[in-house]
mmCIF file of C-alpha atoms and ligand atoms in Angstrom:
data_model
loop_
_atom_site.group_PDB
_atom_site.id
_atom_site.type_symbol
_atom_site.label_atom_id
_atom_site.label_comp_id
_atom_site.label_asym_id
_atom_site.label_seq_id
_atom_site.Cartn_x
_atom_site.Cartn_y
_atom_site.Cartn_z
ATOM 1 C CA MET A 7 8.560 -16.193 3.152
ATOM 2 C CA LYS A 8 8.568 -12.460 3.913
ATOM 3 C CA LYS A 9 7.290 -11.326 7.309
ATOM 4 C CA ILE A 10 5.607 -7.984 6.883
ATOM 5 C CA ILE A 11 4.052 -5.149 8.838
ATOM 6 C CA LEU A 12 1.586 -3.447 6.508
ATOM 7 C CA PHE A 13 0.772 0.253 6.949
ATOM 8 C CA ALA A 14 -2.489 0.954 5.092
ATOM 9 C CA ASP A 15 -5.503 3.247 4.727
ATOM 10 C CA PRO A 16 -8.192 1.085 3.069
ATOM 11 C CA GLY A 17 -9.417 2.338 0.490
ATOM 12 C CA ILE A 18 -10.155 -0.084 -2.319
ATOM 13 C CA ASP A 19 -6.662 -0.814 -3.630
ATOM 14 C CA ASP A 20 -5.401 -1.060 -0.026
ATOM 15 C CA SER A 21 -8.198 -3.564 0.706
ATOM 16 C CA VAL A 22 -7.302 -5.678 -2.314
ATOM 17 C CA ALA A 23 -3.663 -5.434 -1.191
ATOM 18 C CA ILE A 24 -4.636 -6.745 2.257
ATOM 19 C CA MET A 25 -6.482 -9.671 0.620
ATOM 20 C CA TYR A 26 -3.468 -10.330 -1.635
ATOM 21 C CA ALA A 27 -1.141 -10.338 1.390
ATOM 22 C CA LEU A 28 -3.413 -12.704 3.351
ATOM 23 C CA LEU A 29 -3.703 -15.123 0.444
ATOM 24 C CA ASN A 30 -0.087 -15.053 -0.714
ATOM 25 C CA PRO A 31 1.961 -18.055 0.509
ATOM 26 C CA GLY A 32 5.090 -15.892 0.192
ATOM 27 C CA ILE A 33 3.822 -13.383 2.787
ATOM 28 C CA LYS A 34 3.237 -13.641 6.530
ATOM 29 C CA VAL A 35 1.349 -10.619 7.856
ATOM 30 C CA LEU A 36 2.522 -9.811 11.396
ATOM 31 C CA ALA A 37 0.350 -6.720 11.891
ATOM 32 C CA ILE A 38 -1.624 -4.106 9.982
ATOM 33 C CA VAL A 39 -1.264 -0.441 10.957
ATOM 34 C CA SER A 40 -4.454 1.524 10.364
ATOM 35 C CA SER A 41 -4.228 5.238 9.526
ATOM 36 C CA TYR A 42 -6.132 8.121 7.925
ATOM 37 C CA GLY A 43 -5.662 8.502 4.181
ATOM 38 C CA ASN A 44 -8.267 7.435 1.685
ATOM 39 C CA VAL A 45 -10.780 7.430 4.596
ATOM 40 C CA THR A 46 -10.648 8.270 8.321
ATOM 41 C CA LYS A 47 -8.618 6.058 10.638
ATOM 42 C CA GLU A 48 -11.852 4.793 12.284
ATOM 43 C CA GLN A 49 -13.258 3.729 8.927
ATOM 44 C CA ALA A 50 -9.950 2.218 7.828
ATOM 45 C CA THR A 51 -9.896 0.216 11.069
ATOM 46 C CA ASP A 52 -13.407 -1.176 10.561
ATOM 47 C CA ASN A 53 -12.577 -2.065 6.963
ATOM 48 C CA ILE A 54 -9.435 -3.931 8.045
ATOM 49 C CA ALA A 55 -11.392 -5.715 10.794
ATOM 50 C CA TYR A 56 -14.036 -6.780 8.272
ATOM 51 C CA LEU A 57 -11.435 -8.190 5.871
ATOM 52 C CA LEU A 58 -9.692 -10.048 8.702
ATOM 53 C CA ARG A 59 -13.013 -11.490 9.862
ATOM 54 C CA LEU A 60 -13.860 -12.696 6.348
ATOM 55 C CA ALA A 61 -10.417 -14.307 6.190
ATOM 56 C CA SER A 62 -10.834 -15.811 9.697
ATOM 57 C CA ARG A 63 -7.575 -14.179 10.809
ATOM 58 C CA LYS A 64 -8.085 -13.239 14.447
ATOM 59 C CA ASP A 65 -4.362 -13.624 15.010
ATOM 60 C CA ILE A 66 -3.369 -10.436 13.153
ATOM 61 C CA PRO A 67 -3.407 -7.302 15.343
ATOM 62 C CA ILE A 68 -4.654 -3.978 13.987
ATOM 63 C CA ILE A 69 -2.335 -1.289 15.259
ATOM 64 C CA GLY A 70 -3.635 2.257 15.777
ATOM 65 C CA GLY A 71 -1.724 4.644 13.518
ATOM 66 C CA ALA A 72 -2.125 8.352 12.754
ATOM 67 C CA ASN A 73 -5.400 10.296 12.622
ATOM 68 C CA SER A 74 -3.980 13.189 10.652
ATOM 69 C CA PRO A 75 -0.784 14.403 8.982
ATOM 70 C CA SER A 76 2.089 15.667 11.107
ATOM 71 C CA SER A 77 1.179 19.257 10.182
ATOM 72 C CA GLY A 78 -2.070 18.778 12.136
ATOM 73 C CA GLU A 79 -4.153 19.870 9.137
ATOM 74 C CA ILE A 80 -7.476 18.160 8.477
ATOM 75 C CA PRO A 81 -6.924 15.423 5.901
ATOM 76 C CA ARG A 82 -8.819 15.362 2.616
ATOM 77 C CA PHE A 83 -10.516 12.051 1.775
ATOM 78 C CA TYR A 84 -11.325 10.563 -1.637
ATOM 79 C CA PRO A 85 -14.897 9.140 -1.676
ATOM 80 C CA GLU A 86 -15.126 9.643 -5.444
ATOM 81 C CA ILE A 87 -12.508 6.900 -5.927
ATOM 82 C CA HIS A 88 -12.886 4.666 -2.879
ATOM 83 C CA GLY A 89 -16.542 5.219 -1.904
ATOM 84 C CA GLU A 90 -17.866 6.992 1.200
ATOM 85 C CA GLU A 91 -16.570 4.262 3.473
ATOM 86 C CA GLY A 92 -13.564 3.054 1.542
ATOM 87 C CA LEU A 93 -14.901 -0.202 0.107
ATOM 88 C CA GLY A 94 -16.948 1.222 -2.764
ATOM 89 C CA PRO A 95 -20.592 0.237 -2.210
ATOM 90 C CA ILE A 96 -19.769 -2.105 0.673
ATOM 91 C CA ARG A 97 -20.225 -1.313 4.339
ATOM 92 C CA PRO A 98 -18.815 -3.526 7.029
ATOM 93 C CA PRO A 99 -21.711 -5.001 9.079
ATOM 94 C CA MET A 100 -22.671 -2.982 12.188
ATOM 95 C CA ASP A 101 -21.155 -5.526 14.550
ATOM 96 C CA VAL A 102 -17.699 -5.177 12.963
ATOM 97 C CA GLN A 103 -15.726 -2.676 14.941
ATOM 98 C CA GLY A 104 -11.996 -2.928 14.738
ATOM 99 C CA GLU A 105 -10.202 -3.114 18.058
ATOM 100 C CA LEU A 106 -6.922 -1.314 18.062
ATOM 101 C CA THR A 107 -3.671 -2.491 19.592
ATOM 102 C CA ASN A 108 -1.423 0.275 20.922
ATOM 103 C CA PHE A 109 1.177 1.645 18.502
ATOM 104 C CA SER A 110 3.991 0.751 20.921
ATOM 105 C CA GLU A 111 3.321 -2.954 20.307
ATOM 106 C CA LEU A 112 5.007 -2.491 16.917
ATOM 107 C CA TYR A 113 8.383 -2.272 18.664
ATOM 108 C CA ASN A 114 7.824 -5.657 20.332
ATOM 109 C CA ILE A 115 6.690 -7.238 17.068
ATOM 110 C CA ILE A 116 9.740 -5.893 15.238
ATOM 111 C CA ARG A 117 12.185 -7.012 17.931
ATOM 112 C CA MET A 118 10.582 -10.436 18.403
ATOM 113 C CA ASN A 119 10.726 -11.242 14.690
ATOM 114 C CA GLN A 120 13.953 -11.312 12.736
ATOM 115 C CA ASP A 121 14.080 -9.675 9.305
ATOM 116 C CA VAL A 122 10.816 -7.781 9.233
ATOM 117 C CA THR A 123 9.829 -6.034 5.994
ATOM 118 C CA VAL A 124 7.774 -2.864 6.381
ATOM 119 C CA VAL A 125 5.337 -2.084 3.587
ATOM 120 C CA ASP A 126 3.662 1.336 3.603
ATOM 121 C CA VAL A 127 0.881 1.846 1.062
ATOM 122 C CA GLY A 128 -0.652 4.917 2.682
ATOM 123 C CA ARG A 129 0.360 8.359 3.930
ATOM 124 C CA ASN A 130 3.729 8.032 5.678
ATOM 125 C CA THR A 131 2.763 9.713 8.990
ATOM 126 C CA SER A 132 2.664 6.524 11.096
ATOM 127 C CA LEU A 133 5.887 5.171 9.614
ATOM 128 C CA ALA A 134 7.681 8.448 10.332
ATOM 129 C CA ALA A 135 6.326 8.225 13.911
ATOM 130 C CA LEU A 136 7.800 4.730 14.223
ATOM 131 C CA PHE A 137 11.199 6.285 13.582
ATOM 132 C CA ILE A 138 10.650 9.417 15.665
ATOM 133 C CA LEU A 139 9.417 7.507 18.731
ATOM 134 C CA GLY A 140 11.690 4.482 18.542
ATOM 135 C CA GLU A 141 15.342 4.172 19.416
ATOM 136 C CA ASN A 142 17.530 2.631 16.662
ATOM 137 C CA ILE A 143 14.430 0.843 15.437
ATOM 138 C CA THR A 144 15.018 1.209 11.732
ATOM 139 C CA ASP A 145 18.368 -0.632 11.952
ATOM 140 C CA VAL A 146 16.575 -3.850 12.862
ATOM 141 C CA ILE A 147 14.078 -3.651 9.994
ATOM 142 C CA LYS A 148 15.219 -5.553 6.927
ATOM 143 C CA GLU A 149 13.707 -3.336 4.218
ATOM 144 C CA PHE A 150 10.979 -0.824 3.434
ATOM 145 C CA TYR A 151 8.610 -0.963 0.466
ATOM 146 C CA ILE A 152 6.844 2.355 -0.017
ATOM 147 C CA MET A 153 4.041 3.082 -2.485
ATOM 148 C CA GLY A 154 4.458 6.743 -3.318
ATOM 149 C CA GLY A 155 5.799 9.400 -5.605
ATOM 150 C CA ALA A 156 5.790 10.196 -9.303
ATOM 151 C CA PHE A 157 9.200 10.734 -10.922
ATOM 152 C CA LEU A 158 9.137 12.911 -14.049
ATOM 153 C CA VAL A 159 5.559 11.768 -14.726
ATOM 154 C CA PRO A 160 2.271 13.502 -13.797
ATOM 155 C CA GLY A 161 0.993 13.209 -10.243
ATOM 156 C CA ASN A 162 -2.526 12.146 -9.324
ATOM 157 C CA VAL A 163 -3.360 14.871 -6.788
ATOM 158 C CA THR A 164 -1.546 17.813 -8.340
ATOM 159 C CA SER A 165 0.248 18.055 -11.662
ATOM 160 C CA SER A 166 3.395 16.673 -10.037
ATOM 161 C CA ALA A 167 2.427 15.066 -6.701
ATOM 162 C CA GLU A 168 1.171 11.589 -5.902
ATOM 163 C CA ALA A 169 -1.447 11.188 -3.129
ATOM 164 C CA ASN A 170 0.605 9.357 -0.468
ATOM 165 C CA PHE A 171 3.553 11.761 -0.611
ATOM 166 C CA TYR A 172 1.225 14.760 -0.956
ATOM 167 C CA GLY A 173 -0.787 13.725 2.127
ATOM 168 C CA ASP A 174 2.143 14.225 4.539
ATOM 169 C CA PRO A 175 5.269 15.260 2.624
ATOM 170 C CA VAL A 176 7.187 16.017 5.828
ATOM 171 C CA ALA A 177 6.643 12.434 7.006
ATOM 172 C CA SER A 178 7.663 11.062 3.595
ATOM 173 C CA GLN A 179 10.845 13.124 3.749
ATOM 174 C CA VAL A 180 11.569 11.742 7.264
ATOM 175 C CA VAL A 181 11.211 8.233 5.858
ATOM 176 C CA VAL A 182 13.472 8.631 2.826
ATOM 177 C CA THR A 183 16.093 10.524 4.839
ATOM 178 C CA ASN A 184 16.339 8.282 7.869
ATOM 179 C CA MET A 185 15.666 4.763 6.731
ATOM 180 C CA ASP A 186 17.801 2.424 4.655
ATOM 181 C CA ASN A 187 17.074 -0.426 2.240
ATOM 182 C CA ILE A 188 14.141 1.460 0.767
ATOM 183 C CA TYR A 189 12.256 0.426 -2.358
ATOM 184 C CA ILE A 190 9.917 3.099 -3.699
ATOM 185 C CA VAL A 191 7.075 1.975 -5.939
ATOM 186 C CA PRO A 192 5.821 5.175 -7.631
ATOM 187 C CA LEU A 193 3.057 6.012 -10.106
ATOM 188 C CA ASN A 194 5.616 5.426 -12.893
ATOM 189 C CA VAL A 195 4.920 1.719 -12.424
ATOM 190 C CA THR A 196 1.692 1.523 -10.400
ATOM 191 C CA ASN A 197 -0.326 3.458 -12.995
ATOM 192 C CA LYS A 198 0.397 0.566 -15.360
ATOM 193 C CA ALA A 199 -0.732 -2.158 -12.942
ATOM 194 C CA ILE A 200 -4.193 -2.165 -14.494
ATOM 195 C CA VAL A 201 -6.632 -4.869 -13.493
ATOM 196 C CA THR A 202 -9.834 -5.234 -15.537
ATOM 197 C CA MET A 203 -13.267 -6.715 -14.774
ATOM 198 C CA GLU A 204 -12.299 -9.639 -17.051
ATOM 199 C CA HIS A 205 -9.450 -10.471 -14.655
ATOM 200 C CA ILE A 206 -11.805 -10.200 -11.665
ATOM 201 C CA ASN A 207 -14.410 -12.423 -13.361
ATOM 202 C CA MET A 208 -11.710 -15.005 -14.035
ATOM 203 C CA ILE A 209 -10.826 -15.051 -10.331
ATOM 204 C CA ARG A 210 -14.524 -15.247 -9.345
ATOM 205 C CA LYS A 211 -14.939 -18.404 -11.415
ATOM 206 C CA LEU A 212 -11.989 -20.049 -9.659
ATOM 207 C CA THR A 213 -12.894 -19.457 -6.017
ATOM 208 C CA ASP A 214 -15.803 -18.986 -3.632
ATOM 209 C CA ASN A 215 -13.691 -17.231 -1.002
ATOM 210 C CA PRO A 216 -15.910 -14.556 0.674
ATOM 211 C CA LEU A 217 -13.047 -12.071 0.403
ATOM 212 C CA ILE A 218 -13.262 -12.308 -3.363
ATOM 213 C CA GLN A 219 -16.976 -11.530 -3.356
ATOM 214 C CA ILE A 220 -16.144 -8.243 -1.624
ATOM 215 C CA MET A 221 -13.314 -7.621 -4.066
ATOM 216 C CA ASP A 222 -15.672 -8.130 -6.999
ATOM 217 C CA GLU A 223 -18.112 -5.409 -5.909
ATOM 218 C CA ALA A 224 -15.413 -3.018 -4.719
ATOM 219 C CA MET A 225 -13.433 -3.387 -7.958
ATOM 220 C CA GLU A 226 -16.521 -2.696 -10.051
ATOM 221 C CA TYR A 227 -16.915 0.611 -8.202
ATOM 222 C CA TYR A 228 -13.185 1.423 -8.433
ATOM 223 C CA ILE A 229 -13.013 0.681 -12.160
ATOM 224 C CA GLU A 230 -16.088 2.853 -12.850
ATOM 225 C CA ALA A 231 -14.457 5.678 -10.863
ATOM 226 C CA TYR A 232 -11.265 5.396 -12.938
ATOM 227 C CA LYS A 233 -13.276 5.333 -16.176
ATOM 228 C CA LYS A 234 -14.688 8.752 -15.231
ATOM 229 C CA LEU A 235 -11.209 10.003 -14.364
ATOM 230 C CA ILE A 236 -9.349 8.642 -17.387
ATOM 231 C CA PRO A 237 -11.571 8.220 -20.450
ATOM 232 C CA GLY A 238 -10.725 5.099 -22.443
ATOM 233 C CA ILE A 239 -9.167 3.193 -19.527
ATOM 234 C CA ASN A 240 -10.332 -0.407 -19.444
ATOM 235 C CA GLY A 241 -9.678 -1.172 -15.767
ATOM 236 C CA ALA A 242 -8.053 0.446 -12.744
ATOM 237 C CA PRO A 243 -4.518 0.508 -11.339
ATOM 238 C CA LEU A 244 -3.893 -1.513 -8.198
ATOM 239 C CA HIS A 245 -1.099 0.685 -6.833
ATOM 240 C CA ASP A 246 -0.872 -1.007 -3.462
ATOM 241 C CA VAL A 247 -1.048 -4.567 -4.786
ATOM 242 C CA LEU A 248 1.833 -3.896 -7.192
ATOM 243 C CA THR A 249 3.929 -2.767 -4.213
ATOM 244 C CA LEU A 250 3.367 -6.117 -2.473
ATOM 245 C CA PHE A 251 3.942 -8.023 -5.719
ATOM 246 C CA LEU A 252 7.349 -6.359 -6.194
ATOM 247 C CA MET A 253 8.180 -6.959 -2.525
ATOM 248 C CA VAL A 254 7.668 -10.701 -3.011
ATOM 249 C CA ASN A 255 9.005 -10.801 -6.594
ATOM 250 C CA PRO A 256 11.684 -8.073 -6.831
ATOM 251 C CA GLU A 257 13.139 -9.695 -9.956
ATOM 252 C CA MET A 258 9.871 -8.877 -11.784
ATOM 253 C CA GLY A 259 10.735 -5.177 -11.832
ATOM 254 C CA SER A 260 13.677 -2.924 -12.500
ATOM 255 C CA SER A 261 14.764 -0.105 -10.247
ATOM 256 C CA ILE A 262 17.411 2.601 -10.094
ATOM 257 C CA ARG A 263 19.407 3.505 -6.987
ATOM 258 C CA ARG A 264 19.106 7.254 -6.427
ATOM 259 C CA ASP A 265 18.686 9.700 -3.548
ATOM 260 C CA VAL A 266 15.120 10.957 -3.267
ATOM 261 C CA LYS A 267 13.789 14.328 -2.083
ATOM 262 C CA ILE A 268 10.190 15.249 -1.444
ATOM 263 C CA LEU A 269 9.158 18.882 -1.649
ATOM 264 C CA THR A 270 7.213 19.843 1.433
ATOM 265 C CA ALA A 271 5.553 23.177 0.659
ATOM 266 C CA ALA A 272 3.755 25.470 -1.755
ATOM 267 C CA GLU A 273 3.113 24.571 -5.403
ATOM 268 C CA GLY A 274 5.512 21.661 -5.361
ATOM 269 C CA ARG A 275 4.116 20.027 -2.198
ATOM 270 C CA GLY A 276 4.480 16.243 -2.392
ATOM 271 C CA THR A 277 6.587 16.304 -5.562
ATOM 272 C CA SER A 278 9.256 13.600 -5.566
ATOM 273 C CA ILE A 279 12.619 14.358 -7.108
ATOM 274 C CA ALA A 280 15.609 12.203 -8.060
ATOM 275 C CA ASP A 281 18.536 12.884 -10.355
ATOM 276 C CA PHE A 282 18.236 10.760 -13.499
ATOM 277 C CA ARG A 283 20.888 12.563 -15.551
ATOM 278 C CA VAL A 284 23.363 10.255 -17.282
ATOM 279 C CA SER A 285 26.093 11.828 -15.160
ATOM 280 C CA SER A 286 24.226 11.251 -11.866
ATOM 281 C CA LYS A 287 25.595 8.840 -9.258
ATOM 282 C CA PRO A 288 23.850 6.014 -7.372
ATOM 283 C CA ALA A 289 22.723 6.924 -3.851
ATOM 284 C CA GLU A 290 25.188 6.131 -1.084
ATOM 285 C CA LYS A 291 22.546 4.359 0.892
ATOM 286 C CA ASN A 292 20.377 1.615 -0.505
ATOM 287 C CA ILE A 293 17.385 3.570 -1.796
ATOM 288 C CA ASN A 294 15.800 2.400 -5.037
ATOM 289 C CA ILE A 295 13.017 3.625 -7.297
ATOM 290 C CA TYR A 296 11.078 1.135 -9.418
ATOM 291 C CA LEU A 297 10.703 2.363 -12.986
ATOM 292 C CA ASP A 298 9.500 -0.737 -14.826
ATOM 293 C CA PHE A 299 7.920 -4.157 -14.199
ATOM 294 C CA ASN A 300 6.660 -7.248 -15.977
ATOM 295 C CA TYR A 301 2.931 -6.563 -16.432
ATOM 296 C CA GLN A 302 2.054 -10.042 -17.695
ATOM 297 C CA GLY A 303 3.883 -11.593 -14.737
ATOM 298 C CA PHE A 304 1.963 -9.318 -12.362
ATOM 299 C CA ILE A 305 -1.444 -10.230 -13.797
ATOM 300 C CA GLU A 306 -0.723 -13.969 -13.810
ATOM 301 C CA ASP A 307 0.501 -13.830 -10.209
ATOM 302 C CA PHE A 308 -2.499 -11.699 -9.139
ATOM 303 C CA ILE A 309 -5.001 -14.159 -10.615
ATOM 304 C CA GLN A 310 -3.180 -17.126 -9.119
ATOM 305 C CA VAL A 311 -2.846 -15.652 -5.612
ATOM 306 C CA MET A 312 -6.393 -14.282 -5.439
ATOM 307 C CA SER A 313 -7.944 -17.562 -6.562
ATOM 308 C CA SER A 314 -5.939 -19.670 -4.108
ATOM 309 C CA THR A 315 -7.011 -20.557 -0.576
ATOM 310 C CA GLY A 316 -3.672 -19.195 0.676
ATOM 311 C CA ASN A 317 -3.121 -18.609 4.376
ATOM 312 C CA SER A 318 -6.600 -17.175 4.850
ATOM 313 C CA ARG A 319 -8.094 -19.867 7.080
ATOM 314 C CA GLU A 320 -5.336 -20.551 9.547
HETATM 315 C C1 BDR B 7 -2.094 5.854 -3.603
HETATM 316 O O1 BDR B 7 -3.076 6.743 -3.076
HETATM 317 C C2 BDR B 7 -4.178 6.015 -2.607
HETATM 318 O O2 BDR B 7 -5.370 6.572 -3.024
HETATM 319 C C3 BDR B 7 -4.027 4.613 -3.095
HETATM 320 O O3 BDR B 7 -4.537 3.715 -2.127
HETATM 321 C C4 BDR B 7 -2.539 4.451 -3.275
HETATM 322 O O4 BDR B 7 -1.910 4.027 -2.098
HETATM 323 C C5 BDR B 7 -1.945 6.109 -5.095
HETATM 324 O O5 BDR B 7 -1.539 7.419 -5.316
HETATM 325 CA CA1 CA B 8 -3.201 3.288 -0.199
#
């Protein structure tokens, strides 16, 4: 079982990723770090609190992450994809207000647990802060799974940049430069992790878990948003869920070991670069970029995990 700290900014695919993590018997969630990204940090926090309440998981702390990128600029949010409040048409009830645990608690959680995996499916500001504020902290973390980047394929915010790396490219560069045992899950693979309403309906028939009711409505919104964005698409990509899937099932994907750079300014802001020439050499440190995965295996696993009772009612 992998023990994870999940950095997220829910957002619909982040929310489904949180559900997937809570329900997956191969994952133990130690903490969720809430940050700005798809929505404000306050909204992300309430959304996480709502999901944890529905899953009856009072034991998982919500850690207060970043409010804005390290540049201090005002973040741009994406209501057209994730809804005004991040869960499509759904609003957490008024009495749900996430209580935040101080960021410094992360250091205790990491040191108290052996072999922690960090998964970041949002802007990388909080993860970079973990490194900047902590002494030798990254040496005790087993591995990092990062959803971000687009390598030689179009971006989703600019022609070449993906949203998470674009949001705080300086932080993303801090992460890829200073951490080791990194697995990057870019748009190259996540854009293909398409889940359709047929898949969701299948899951709905198999379970009456209240989390899944939320997923149903949120996914309907998310899929409609993607249909407007990409005519002819039959579902929507679950970027953040694929990242968790590959973290638990690394053999279901293939990756290449290469150094990664993220451009931090001007036209190229957020663009991720690696050398894929035949003559290029593997990175000295263990940094890997996923370029392919088993789609059928992903869908089967997704349906199975989401329709199980998992760890949700501990
Ligand atoms: C990433 O950006 C966010 O909108 C999604 O949640 C995902 O983490 C995809 O570019
Ligand atoms: Ca995300």
